[in-house]
Coordinates of C-alpha atoms in Angstrom, one line a residue:
M168 CA 28.7 32.1 -29.7
D169 CA 27.2 30.0 -31.8
L170 CA 29.7 27.1 -30.9
I171 CA 28.1 27.2 -27.4
V172 CA 24.8 27.4 -28.5
T173 CA 25.2 24.9 -30.9
S174 CA 26.8 22.7 -27.6
L175 CA 23.7 23.6 -25.4
L176 CA 21.6 22.1 -28.1
A177 CA 23.6 19.2 -28.8
I178 CA 23.5 18.7 -24.6
F179 CA 19.3 19.0 -25.2
L180 CA 19.5 16.4 -27.8
I181 CA 21.3 13.9 -26.5
L182 CA 19.9 14.2 -23.0
L183 CA 16.2 14.0 -25.0
A184 CA 17.6 11.3 -26.6
Y185 CA 18.3 9.5 -23.7
F186 CA 14.7 9.8 -21.8
I187 CA 13.4 9.0 -24.9
H188 CA 14.6 5.7 -25.1
K189 CA 14.2 5.1 -21.2
A190 CA 11.3 5.3 -21.1
K191 CA 10.7 3.3 -24.3
E192 CA 12.0 0.6 -22.9
S193 CA 9.7 1.2 -19.2
Y194 CA 6.7 0.8 -21.3
K195 CA 7.8 -2.4 -22.3
Y196 CA 7.5 -3.9 -18.9
W197 CA 3.9 -5.2 -19.0
E198 CA 3.8 -5.9 -22.5
K199 CA 7.2 -8.4 -21.8
L200 CA 4.8 -9.9 -18.5
G201 CA 1.7 -10.2 -21.2
V202 CA -0.4 -8.7 -18.4
P203 CA -3.1 -6.5 -20.3
H204 CA -2.8 -2.3 -21.1
K205 CA -3.3 0.2 -23.5
K206 CA -0.1 1.9 -25.3
P207 CA 0.8 4.5 -23.2
R208 CA 2.1 8.3 -24.6
L209 CA 5.1 9.1 -24.2
F210 CA 6.5 10.4 -21.2
F211 CA 2.8 10.8 -20.0
G212 CA 2.4 7.2 -20.0
N213 CA -2.1 6.3 -20.2
W214 CA -3.0 9.5 -18.1
P215 CA -5.3 11.4 -20.6
V216 CA -4.1 14.7 -21.1
Q217 CA -7.4 16.1 -20.3
M218 CA -6.3 15.6 -16.3
F219 CA -2.9 17.7 -16.8
F220 CA -4.8 20.8 -17.4
L221 CA -7.7 20.0 -14.3
R222 CA -10.2 19.3 -16.2
T223 CA -10.9 15.7 -15.3
T224 CA -9.7 14.3 -12.2
F225 CA -7.1 11.4 -11.0
I226 CA -10.4 8.5 -10.1
E227 CA -12.2 9.8 -13.1
G228 CA -8.8 8.6 -15.9
I229 CA -8.8 5.6 -14.0
C230 CA -11.9 4.0 -14.3
E231 CA -12.1 5.5 -18.1
Y232 CA -8.7 3.3 -19.3
L233 CA -10.6 0.4 -16.5
K234 CA -14.0 0.8 -18.7
H235 CA -11.1 -1.1 -21.6
F236 CA -10.7 -4.5 -19.4
P237 CA -14.0 -4.6 -18.3
D238 CA -13.4 -8.4 -17.9
D239 CA -9.7 -8.9 -16.4
K240 CA -8.7 -8.9 -12.0
L241 CA -5.3 -7.3 -12.9
I242 CA -4.4 -4.0 -15.6
G243 CA -1.3 -2.5 -15.9
F244 CA -1.1 1.1 -16.3
Y245 CA 2.0 3.2 -16.9
D246 CA 2.2 6.2 -14.1
F247 CA 3.5 8.6 -16.3
T248 CA 7.1 6.5 -17.1
V249 CA 6.8 4.1 -13.7
P250 CA 4.1 1.0 -14.2
I251 CA 1.6 0.2 -11.7
L252 CA -0.3 -2.6 -11.2
L253 CA -4.8 -2.3 -11.3
I254 CA -6.2 -4.4 -8.9
K255 CA -10.4 -4.3 -8.9
D256 CA -11.3 -8.2 -8.7
V257 CA -12.8 -8.1 -4.7
D258 CA -10.5 -11.2 -4.5
A259 CA -7.2 -10.4 -5.2
I260 CA -8.0 -6.9 -3.0
E261 CA -8.5 -9.2 0.0
N262 CA -5.2 -11.2 -0.7
I263 CA -3.4 -8.2 -0.5
L264 CA -5.3 -5.8 2.1
I265 CA -5.5 -8.9 4.2
K266 CA -3.9 -12.8 3.8
D267 CA -1.1 -11.7 2.1
F268 CA -0.5 -7.9 4.3
N269 CA 3.1 -8.9 4.5
N270 CA 4.5 -8.6 1.2
F271 CA 2.0 -4.9 1.3
V272 CA 2.7 -3.2 4.7
D273 CA 3.8 0.4 2.3
H274 CA 1.7 2.9 0.6
G275 CA 4.5 4.2 -1.5
F276 CA 4.3 7.6 0.0
P277 CA 8.3 9.7 0.2
I278 CA 8.3 10.6 3.5
N279 CA 10.5 14.4 3.3
R280 CA 11.8 13.9 7.6
R281 CA 13.0 17.4 7.3
N282 CA 9.0 18.9 7.2
A283 CA 7.5 18.1 10.7
F284 CA 3.8 17.3 8.8
D285 CA 5.1 15.1 6.2
I286 CA 5.8 12.8 9.2
S287 CA 2.9 10.6 10.2
L288 CA 1.2 7.7 11.0
F289 CA -0.6 7.6 6.9
T290 CA 3.5 7.5 5.0
M291 CA 5.8 5.6 7.8
N292 CA 6.7 2.4 6.8
G293 CA 7.9 -1.6 7.4
K294 CA 8.4 -1.7 11.3
E295 CA 8.4 2.0 11.8
W296 CA 5.2 2.1 11.1
R297 CA 3.8 -1.3 12.9
A298 CA 5.6 0.5 16.1
L299 CA 3.7 3.6 15.7
R300 CA 0.3 1.7 15.1
Y301 CA 0.7 -0.3 18.2
K302 CA 1.5 3.1 20.2
L303 CA -1.4 5.4 18.6
S304 CA -3.7 2.4 19.0
P305 CA -5.1 3.3 22.1
L306 CA -5.7 6.5 21.4
F307 CA -9.2 5.3 19.4
T308 CA -11.0 3.2 22.3
T309 CA -14.7 3.7 23.2
T310 CA -12.8 5.1 26.1
K311 CA -11.3 7.9 25.2
L312 CA -13.8 8.4 21.9
K313 CA -16.7 8.5 25.2
S314 CA -14.5 11.1 26.6
M315 CA -14.3 13.5 23.1
Y316 CA -17.7 13.5 22.9
G317 CA -18.5 16.8 24.6
P318 CA -16.8 18.7 23.4
M319 CA -18.0 17.4 19.7
A320 CA -21.7 18.2 21.2
E321 CA -20.5 21.9 22.0
C322 CA -19.8 22.0 18.8
S323 CA -23.3 20.6 17.2
Q324 CA -24.7 23.1 19.4
S325 CA -23.3 26.2 17.6
L326 CA -24.3 24.8 14.3
T327 CA -28.0 23.8 15.0
S328 CA -28.2 27.7 16.7
I329 CA -27.0 29.3 13.4
L330 CA -29.5 27.7 10.9
D331 CA -32.7 27.9 13.2
K332 CA -32.0 31.6 12.3
I333 CA -31.5 30.5 8.8
D334 CA -34.9 31.8 6.9
E335 CA -37.0 28.9 4.6
S336 CA -37.5 30.8 1.7
Q337 CA -32.9 30.9 1.0
D338 CA -30.7 28.3 -0.7
V339 CA -27.9 28.2 1.7
D340 CA -24.8 25.9 1.1
M341 CA -24.5 23.6 3.7
K342 CA -21.0 22.3 2.9
E343 CA -19.5 26.1 4.5
Y344 CA -21.5 25.0 7.8
I345 CA -20.5 21.9 7.5
S346 CA -16.8 22.5 7.4
C347 CA -16.4 25.5 9.7
F348 CA -17.8 22.4 12.5
A349 CA -15.6 19.1 11.5
M350 CA -13.6 21.9 11.5
D351 CA -14.6 23.4 14.8
V352 CA -13.9 20.2 16.8
I353 CA -11.0 18.8 15.3
G354 CA -9.9 22.1 16.5
S355 CA -11.4 20.8 20.2
C356 CA -10.8 17.4 20.0
A357 CA -7.2 17.6 18.6
Y358 CA -5.5 20.8 19.7
G359 CA -7.7 22.2 22.9
I360 CA -8.2 25.1 21.2
D361 CA -11.8 26.7 20.2
S362 CA -11.6 27.6 16.7
K363 CA -14.1 29.9 15.9
N364 CA -14.9 29.0 13.1
L365 CA -18.5 28.6 13.4
S366 CA -18.7 32.5 14.8
Q367 CA -16.2 34.1 13.1
P368 CA -16.1 32.3 9.3
D369 CA -13.2 33.9 8.2
N370 CA -10.3 33.7 10.5
E371 CA -6.8 31.8 10.0
F372 CA -7.4 28.9 11.6
R373 CA -9.9 28.2 8.8
T374 CA -8.8 29.6 5.7
M375 CA -5.8 28.1 6.4
G376 CA -7.4 24.8 6.7
K377 CA -9.2 25.3 3.3
K378 CA -5.6 26.5 1.7
S379 CA -3.9 23.0 2.6
F380 CA -7.4 21.1 0.3
E381 CA -6.7 23.5 -3.2
F382 CA -5.0 22.6 -6.3
G383 CA -4.5 24.0 -8.4
F384 CA -0.9 23.9 -11.1
L385 CA 1.5 25.1 -9.1
Q386 CA 0.8 21.5 -7.0
M387 CA 0.3 19.1 -9.7
V388 CA 3.3 20.2 -11.1
K389 CA 5.0 19.7 -8.0
F390 CA 3.1 16.4 -8.5
L391 CA 4.5 15.3 -11.8
I392 CA 8.0 16.1 -9.8
L393 CA 7.4 14.2 -7.1
E394 CA 5.7 11.4 -9.4
M395 CA 8.5 10.9 -12.2
F396 CA 11.7 13.2 -10.4
P397 CA 11.4 11.6 -6.3
K398 CA 15.4 12.3 -6.3
L399 CA 15.5 15.5 -7.8
A400 CA 11.9 16.4 -5.5
E401 CA 13.3 15.2 -2.2
M402 CA 16.8 17.8 -3.1
L403 CA 14.4 20.7 -3.5
K404 CA 12.4 19.7 -1.1
L405 CA 8.9 19.5 -2.4
T406 CA 6.1 18.2 -0.4
L407 CA 2.0 18.3 -1.3
T408 CA 1.6 20.0 1.9
R409 CA 1.8 23.9 1.2
R410 CA 4.5 24.8 3.5
D411 CA 2.7 27.8 4.7
V412 CA -0.6 26.4 5.7
G413 CA 2.2 23.3 7.6
E414 CA 4.0 25.8 9.3
Y415 CA 1.1 27.5 10.7
F416 CA -0.3 24.6 11.5
C417 CA 2.5 23.1 13.2
K418 CA 3.6 26.0 15.0
I419 CA -0.1 25.9 16.5
I420 CA 1.3 22.2 18.2
R421 CA 3.9 23.8 19.0
D422 CA 2.5 27.0 21.0
T423 CA -0.1 25.0 22.9
I424 CA 2.1 22.6 24.6
D425 CA 4.3 24.6 24.9
Y426 CA 1.7 26.6 27.0
R427 CA 0.5 23.7 28.5
K428 CA 4.0 22.3 29.9
K429 CA 4.4 26.1 31.7
N430 CA 1.9 26.2 32.4
G431 CA 0.9 22.4 34.0
V432 CA -2.5 22.9 31.7
V433 CA -3.7 18.8 31.1
R434 CA -7.1 18.7 28.5
N435 CA -8.3 15.7 27.4
D436 CA -7.8 16.0 23.2
F437 CA -5.6 13.7 21.3
L438 CA -3.1 16.7 21.6
Q439 CA -3.0 15.7 25.5
M440 CA -2.3 12.0 24.5
F441 CA 0.6 12.5 22.4
M442 CA 2.3 14.5 25.2
T443 CA 1.7 12.2 27.4
L444 CA 2.6 9.3 25.0
K445 CA 5.8 11.2 24.2
D446 CA 6.8 11.6 28.0
K447 CA 5.4 8.1 29.1
G448 CA 6.1 6.0 26.4
S449 CA 2.4 4.5 26.0
I450 CA -1.5 5.4 26.8
E451 CA -3.0 3.5 29.8
L452 CA -5.1 1.1 28.2
H453 CA -9.0 1.6 30.3
T454 CA -11.6 -1.3 29.5
K455 CA -12.1 -2.8 25.9
D456 CA -14.7 -2.4 24.0
P457 CA -15.4 -5.7 21.4
D458 CA -16.1 -2.2 18.8
D459 CA -12.8 -1.6 18.8
D460 CA -11.6 -4.7 17.8
Y461 CA -10.4 -4.0 15.0
L462 CA -7.6 -1.4 16.6
Q463 CA -5.6 -4.8 16.7
L464 CA -4.6 -4.1 20.7
E465 CA -3.7 -7.0 21.4
T466 CA -1.5 -7.3 18.8
S467 CA 1.7 -8.3 20.4
S468 CA 4.0 -9.0 17.5
Y469 CA 5.7 -5.4 17.1
T470 CA 5.3 -4.0 20.2
N471 CA 9.2 -4.4 21.1
E472 CA 10.4 -2.3 17.7
N473 CA 13.1 0.4 19.2
F474 CA 10.9 3.7 18.9
E475 CA 11.6 6.8 19.4
F476 CA 7.7 8.8 19.6
T477 CA 9.9 12.3 18.9
E478 CA 8.3 15.9 18.9
D479 CA 8.0 15.9 15.6
I480 CA 6.4 13.3 14.9
M481 CA 4.2 14.0 17.5
I482 CA 3.4 17.0 15.7
G483 CA 3.2 15.2 11.8
N484 CA 0.6 13.2 13.6
A485 CA -1.4 16.3 15.1
F486 CA -1.5 17.6 11.2
T487 CA -2.5 14.8 9.6
F488 CA -5.9 14.3 12.6
L489 CA -6.5 18.0 11.3
N490 CA -6.4 17.5 7.1
A491 CA -8.2 13.6 7.7
G492 CA -10.7 15.3 10.0
F493 CA -11.4 18.0 8.0
E494 CA -11.8 17.6 3.9
A495 CA -12.9 14.3 4.4
T496 CA -15.2 14.3 7.3
S497 CA -16.9 17.4 6.3
G498 CA -17.5 15.7 2.7
V499 CA -19.2 12.6 4.1
I500 CA -21.1 14.8 5.9
L501 CA -22.8 16.6 2.9
F502 CA -23.7 13.8 0.4
T503 CA -25.6 12.3 2.8
L504 CA -27.2 15.5 3.7
Y505 CA -27.1 15.6 -0.1
E506 CA -28.3 12.2 -0.7
L507 CA -31.4 12.8 2.4
G508 CA -31.7 15.6 0.9
K509 CA -32.6 14.4 -2.4
N510 CA -34.6 11.4 -1.2
L511 CA -37.2 12.5 1.1
E512 CA -38.5 8.8 2.6
I513 CA -35.3 7.9 3.4
Q514 CA -34.3 11.5 5.7
N515 CA -37.9 11.0 7.8
K516 CA -37.5 7.6 8.3
V517 CA -33.9 8.6 9.6
R518 CA -35.5 11.3 11.5
K519 CA -37.9 9.2 13.2
E520 CA -34.4 6.7 13.7
I521 CA -33.1 10.0 15.4
Q522 CA -36.1 11.2 17.1
K523 CA -37.3 7.9 18.7
H524 CA -33.8 7.3 20.5
V525 CA -32.8 10.7 21.9
E526 CA -36.4 10.7 23.4
E527 CA -35.1 7.2 25.7
A528 CA -32.4 8.9 26.3
G529 CA -34.8 11.8 28.1
G530 CA -34.4 14.3 25.2
I531 CA -30.5 13.9 25.0
L532 CA -28.4 13.1 22.0
T533 CA -25.6 10.8 24.3
Y534 CA -23.4 8.5 22.9
D535 CA -25.1 6.3 23.8
A536 CA -28.0 7.0 21.6
L537 CA -25.7 7.7 18.7
K538 CA -24.7 4.3 18.9
K539 CA -28.8 2.2 18.6
M540 CA -29.5 4.9 14.9
A541 CA -28.1 1.9 13.1
Y542 CA -30.2 2.9 10.4
L543 CA -27.8 6.2 10.3
E544 CA -24.8 4.4 10.3
Q545 CA -26.4 2.8 7.2
C546 CA -26.7 5.6 5.3
V547 CA -23.6 6.9 6.2
K548 CA -21.8 3.7 4.1
E549 CA -23.9 4.2 1.6
S550 CA -23.0 7.4 1.3
L551 CA -18.5 6.2 1.8
R552 CA -20.1 3.7 -1.0
L553 CA -21.2 6.1 -3.9
Y554 CA -18.7 9.3 -2.8
P555 CA -15.4 7.4 -0.9
P556 CA -13.5 10.4 0.1
S557 CA -10.5 9.1 -0.9
P558 CA -11.1 7.3 -4.2
V559 CA -8.0 5.1 -4.5
L560 CA -6.1 2.9 -1.7
Q561 CA -2.3 2.9 -2.8
R562 CA -0.6 0.5 -1.7
V563 CA 3.8 -1.0 -2.7
C564 CA 4.9 -4.9 -2.7
T565 CA 7.5 -5.6 -0.2
K566 CA 8.7 -8.6 -1.6
D567 CA 8.1 -10.7 -4.7
Y568 CA 4.2 -12.3 -4.5
I569 CA 2.4 -15.0 -6.7
T570 CA -1.0 -14.2 -6.9
T571 CA -3.2 -17.5 -7.3
N572 CA -3.3 -17.6 -10.8
G573 CA 0.4 -18.1 -10.4
F574 CA 1.3 -14.4 -11.9
K575 CA 3.8 -12.8 -9.9
I576 CA 4.1 -9.6 -8.7
S577 CA 8.3 -7.8 -8.5
K578 CA 8.8 -6.0 -5.0
G579 CA 9.0 -2.3 -5.8
I580 CA 6.3 -2.6 -7.3
V581 CA 2.7 -0.2 -6.9
L582 CA -0.4 -1.4 -7.0
I583 CA -3.8 0.9 -6.3
I584 CA -7.1 0.0 -5.8
P585 CA -9.9 1.5 -7.1
I586 CA -12.4 1.9 -4.4
A587 CA -14.5 4.2 -7.1
L588 CA -14.8 1.2 -9.3
V589 CA -15.4 -1.5 -6.5
H590 CA -18.5 0.5 -5.2
K591 CA -20.4 0.9 -8.0
D592 CA -19.6 -2.7 -9.2
P593 CA -23.4 -4.0 -10.3
N594 CA -22.6 -7.6 -9.5
I595 CA -22.0 -6.3 -5.6
Y596 CA -24.6 -3.4 -5.5
P597 CA -27.4 -3.9 -7.9
E598 CA -27.7 0.0 -9.7
P599 CA -25.2 1.2 -8.1
E600 CA -25.7 4.6 -8.6
E601 CA -29.5 4.4 -6.7
F602 CA -29.3 6.0 -2.7
R603 CA -29.7 2.6 -1.2
P604 CA -29.7 2.2 2.8
E605 CA -30.7 -1.3 2.9
R606 CA -27.5 -2.5 1.4
F607 CA -25.6 -2.1 4.9
D608 CA -28.7 -4.1 6.7
P609 CA -27.1 -6.5 9.1
D610 CA -29.3 -8.9 7.4
Q611 CA -27.1 -8.0 4.0
K612 CA -24.2 -9.2 3.8
L613 CA -21.0 -8.4 1.4
P614 CA -17.7 -10.0 0.0
P615 CA -14.3 -8.3 3.1
C616 CA -13.5 -5.5 0.4
A617 CA -16.2 -4.7 -1.0
F618 CA -16.7 -1.7 1.5
L619 CA -13.5 0.2 1.2
P620 CA -13.5 3.9 2.0
F621 CA -10.9 2.9 5.3
G622 CA -9.2 0.2 3.9
N623 CA -9.4 -2.8 5.2
G624 CA -6.8 -5.5 6.7
P625 CA -4.4 -4.2 9.7
R626 CA -3.6 -0.4 7.9
I627 CA -7.4 0.3 7.7
C628 CA -8.1 3.9 9.0
I629 CA -7.4 3.7 12.2
A630 CA -9.8 7.2 13.1
M631 CA -12.1 5.5 11.3
R632 CA -14.7 4.9 14.5
F633 CA -14.2 8.5 15.4
A634 CA -14.8 9.5 11.8
L635 CA -17.8 8.0 12.1
M636 CA -18.9 9.1 15.2
E637 CA -18.5 13.0 14.5
V638 CA -20.4 12.4 10.8
K639 CA -23.8 10.5 12.9
H640 CA -23.2 13.2 15.4
C641 CA -23.7 15.8 12.9
L642 CA -26.6 14.4 11.2
A643 CA -28.3 13.2 13.9
K644 CA -28.8 16.7 15.3
L645 CA -28.7 18.1 12.1
L646 CA -31.8 16.1 11.4
M647 CA -34.1 16.0 14.8
N648 CA -35.5 19.8 14.8
H649 CA -34.9 20.2 10.3
E650 CA -35.7 18.8 7.3
Y651 CA -33.2 19.6 4.4
K652 CA -35.4 20.2 0.6
L653 CA -32.1 20.0 -1.9
S654 CA -32.8 23.3 -3.8
P655 CA -33.9 23.0 -8.0
S656 CA -31.5 25.7 -8.2
T657 CA -28.7 22.5 -7.6
K658 CA -26.6 21.8 -10.2
P659 CA -26.2 18.9 -11.6
F660 CA -23.5 16.6 -9.3
R661 CA -19.9 16.5 -11.1
L662 CA -16.5 16.0 -10.0
N663 CA -14.6 19.5 -8.4
T664 CA -11.4 18.8 -10.7
R665 CA -9.0 20.5 -8.1
S666 CA -9.7 18.8 -5.2
L667 CA -7.5 15.4 -4.4
F668 CA -10.5 14.3 -2.7
T669 CA -13.4 13.1 -3.6
T670 CA -15.8 16.8 -3.5
P671 CA -18.6 18.8 -5.4
A672 CA -17.5 20.9 -8.3
D673 CA -20.7 23.1 -7.7
P674 CA -22.7 23.9 -4.1
F675 CA -25.1 21.7 -2.8
L676 CA -28.3 23.8 -2.1
F677 CA -31.2 23.5 0.1
N678 CA -34.1 25.0 2.0
I679 CA -33.9 23.9 5.3
T680 CA -37.5 24.1 7.6
K681 CA -37.8 24.6 10.9
I682 CA -39.7 21.3 12.1
K683 CA -42.9 21.9 15.3
M684 CA -42.6 19.7 17.4

């Protein structure tokens, strides 16, 4: 027995020594290249210990690290034992995202093809991503967006009807109402179902949607395995998406598809367009609008790729739209309302603009009226600057690249762009902590990659305009007839350490007053 124990202990010590040696060798990478960096901790790299106890966030760890390199443009960092490159210079970011995009096409996230909910435009790479992007782009043209405006308006009407009944002296946690609205919109516009989140906030659709964004200890362990041992993660079929959540929504999508096929039901939503794309191979493109330019609809360099739009790809992308359309979108609405609740003068200015264009449209909040609300959009953009839903962008170098100052980025190196840090660069945005919508006045000129909540370049978020339409519509509906003051009971803002998105740790409480017309 002692021999067995001794043997096992010896094997353990040998393996430990091997992994320590490998880690120390990997930690020489940036030193050999002369890239500025801090000495990493064994196995944990440059991550702060607090992050593993969920006491600080991913982006707070990155920003704290970068404070040590105020004048450097390219900074080395160790993601556990993996060297990654941090990029905070807007000119270098422009080269990576736009000018030299072909060297940085991929996000670098692994795809578990055993799970349909892991397969999406966001996770796909190379030619496969290019082909799918081209096929999906027509879903987000102006014509398609207008067709979804009606269902969105129905959801917002339900929201304001509920708020009309709230006592003015009550402290209201707006996150719950806005989240339910966002879930109802995505249920209607993506899946063509009435998820009843506003009328029945404790229903299963809402519960599963909230679970999708919970980031506790177990999710942290899975994240570590995915980061440090990708092959083991593949063997274990690990994914950051909770399996019960993924399977729940995949079943809803499959059941909806089957029902429509059997009963000949046709609806004006994303799922219907996915079905058309699967059956016909393409989506008919109607009139082109100048606002559609970011979709690059006329790009023909990858239209002939041999690519099959399978049911798993259809389901994976529908699931991704749910995730992006729920937490990220509701967060933008909430943060904008939070800033307007602190800055009542700005809120009143926005309200006057909204009321003016609604009145010109015959008293109805139409798509065209919404499009004219320039100052409202400036407020939304300023909120996105201060609170970008995803605080970082990730790219992987797909072929060796030489920077303008002669530095070589080798194929396979992951690059992280800290959006939250770029958005608060005082050289670009003076007094960056202040909420100033005028920064986005059409007369103001910003560097091309100084504003990155949706990314930039060919891989810019394909659903950007749908998200902005939803955010602006909800805010316009909220502000038309109600005033929102931030309650004195609201705690000072701090980030939620249990979310991968930018979300508040404590409720934003409002006092809502009905405006006498």
